[in-house]
Amino acid sequence: MRTKSTFAYALATGISLLAFTSASAHAADGNAEGAAPAAAAADPAADPAGGTLTDIVVTAERRDVSLQQAPLSVSAITSDTLKAGNITDITGLNGTVLGLVIAKSGGGERVISIRGIGSETPENTNTHPGVSYHIDGVYIFNSIAASAAFIDVAQVEVLRGPQGTLFGQGSTGGTINVVSIEPSTDALKGNVSAGIGNYNYMEGSAALNVPVTDTLAIRGAFQFTKHDGYAHATEVPGFKKYDLDDQDETGWRLGAKWQPLSNLSITLNTIQFNSNTNGPAQKNILDPNPDPRELTQDYPGRSKVKTQLYTGVIKWDTPFATVKSITGYQKLHSEQAWDADGLDTTLFYQNTYNPISYTGVTYDHVPLWASDTKSWSQELNLTSNGNGPFQWVLGGVYLHSENSQYVNEYRSDDDNFLQQALPEDTAWDDPLVGNLTYAELSSIKRELYAAFAQGTYAVTDKLKLTAGIRYNHDKSSGMYDSMSGGVSSQTSGAYLQPASTGSVSDHAWTGKLAADYQFTPSNMLYVSYTRGFKPGGINSSSAACGGAYCIFGWEDSIKPTYKKETVDSFEIGSKNRFLDDTLQINASAFLYNYKNMQFLEEDPVLYGEGISNAPKARVYGLELESTYAPTEHLRFDASMSWLEGEFTSHYYALDPNAAANAQNAAGFPDYLFWTNFYAASAARDAAREDIKGNRIPKLPRWQGNIAATWNGEVGPGTLTARAQLIYRGKYQYRLFNDGAVDLTPSYTQVNTMLKYEPKGTNTDITLRVINLFDKNGINSRFSDPYGSAQVMDTYIPPRQVILSVGYKF
């Protein structure tokens, strides 16, 4: 009853807030009738001539539209804001956008969630993320590729809530679209910038736009970022300090736009990105060293990521509609290695096992987790032209992806804790195979297509109705083989020989219904219903009879396939401008009914992890964004979200930590499991706990930020000063809600910037101080679902002081 009354109170509060803003808009003074349409952005620009707020145009509905007139929750982060906060990749958006949480996971993974809906299965290449990620409209398949740098970016658009019509499957939580700067025939122009900072920080970027002819332009951009580690491991042999959280990234972009006719254009782009580092600092919560930047680890981690993206866009304007073709091809290669136990051999033994007659496990290392993705996509859409009462968009999309993975893990008590990964073609009878604790070689192919249509009809000059529908079809198939315990199942040839996992298909109808009422040109109220969908798939190990379901028939074990997940979203929102377009207030309240959330679950039989479905959950919350520019020199930005969510039906889930503890308590630690796997499995199975009432993971109750910006003439130039406070509340990392294991603490962060532009020089000198008070905020508390199931903290960067100089022409 308490949950229902809390929700009812929150919903009533939200409706009252929205009604108040809309009523205030309706009663506003006469200037509102002549006000320009507004843009609801996270950082709307102020008009330098008068202090009013200007529009930001986004592609949120597959067409260029003013943000303030789109009946959905969407924010846009401009390139200036990205630079001011030293946001060089998607992880830096934490705290900047309402409801958005980007948590680091194992290796190079990123778990992106919006309003608590994201991906609880990042290590599995067979699943879609819950928040889709796009670059210039092209869907990015692998979450590791999302860690690539932002290169020559105009703005980043974040759409909150399921995007059931225009973006479809994989967008149950929302979608993020990175918009690049297009080549232009307007003029020869460019920019160059270089910066230095503490931790031997170095950055550089350059861009050049060249009009080749009146119809052809080329634009190229390059950037690099490099710095020493923000943290270090203390026990790696041969190193006094082994850098972690270092950065060594380069990226470039080359684009061409040809417009042979006034109504026809062809744009080609490629983005290339390379990163080669020692990997993230993941500090075991059992590490006795109190310094969060010193890790008592003994394995030299590494992270290599290479991404390639090629896109082609053909746009043809006709009197009837604009026809657009979007083609994309992408490749990803990733090699990750890390200290999976997060301690040195002595500490790991002391904190993991204390048996009477067992030598113990002294290390757990992953020398290789390699991922490769090749994919291409094709979308064709038509959007209506003209100013009639009916506006529409329809289209279709086809996506094809091939994902392969090769994993080696060693967990033992010998002195060979720096063993290297074995080649894929290692013979089955090679004695080194016996040293492996776990190995996997797999490939998954996904093919999906969808057709969608959405229309908006202006019933009156103030009231609009929107309806959309989408059909989604997804098919996955693959090859899989694994081994555990150092014993290969092969009798000839290579020690891993993948066999077919079979195939699984899924389909769903999704869509949207919405109504918006424009009280004045600057004030709007909207309500919407949206259905979101994410397809099911194959549990490779179970499908290949490597898990308990195939071998022993446990009733609640990991199944060969897992179900699709769906979400029904109800939202009410209001977008408003007041006081001669100097004050912007946007508010929204939402309710999600969520079914069959996919998550990583343990199996009663060792090494049988896989994906299961949590039956039902409810998420609801309130969001508020505001901007106030009282003068042409001063602007304030603020945002705040309050989010609640819990699982609402019974499901007895098996937590890897609880399973391991039960197994150890029963007297079958680690490899002794196989001496009596019936009894050991029974002990593990008995550790299940009901998740009903548990809080939704990645869902901070409170989150927000506030920023103040001042600009004006100082001496022979213009000074811009900005200060920002970010607060990200605590949240549960996993749905198990296992006390200190899962509770990620809250943190606050202050960022400042000073930018000086001497008159007549086209130059700027910028001083950025990120994390001014050097807070050791925890970005995420990662609980490894594999291996020895250790729990690691990853921290936000420490204080960064960066001085840069830029020149534009």
Coordinates of C-alpha atoms in Angstrom, one line a residue, residues 19 30 276 305 391 415 420 454 500 624 645 650 696 763 776:
A19 CA -0.9 22.1 -14.8
G30 CA 0.6 39.8 -23.8
N276 CA 45.5 1.9 -26.7
V305 CA 39.8 -0.4 -29.2
Q391 CA 2.6 15.8 -41.3
D415 CA 53.1 -19.1 -9.6
Q420 CA 49.3 -15.2 -21.8
Q454 CA 4.0 8.1 -37.8
S500 CA 25.7 -24.3 -34.1
L624 CA 12.4 19.5 -14.3
G645 CA 11.2 2.0 -9.4
H650 CA 7.9 -12.6 -7.5
I696 CA 15.5 -1.1 -10.2
T763 CA 41.8 33.2 -30.8
N776 CA 36.6 10.7 -5.3

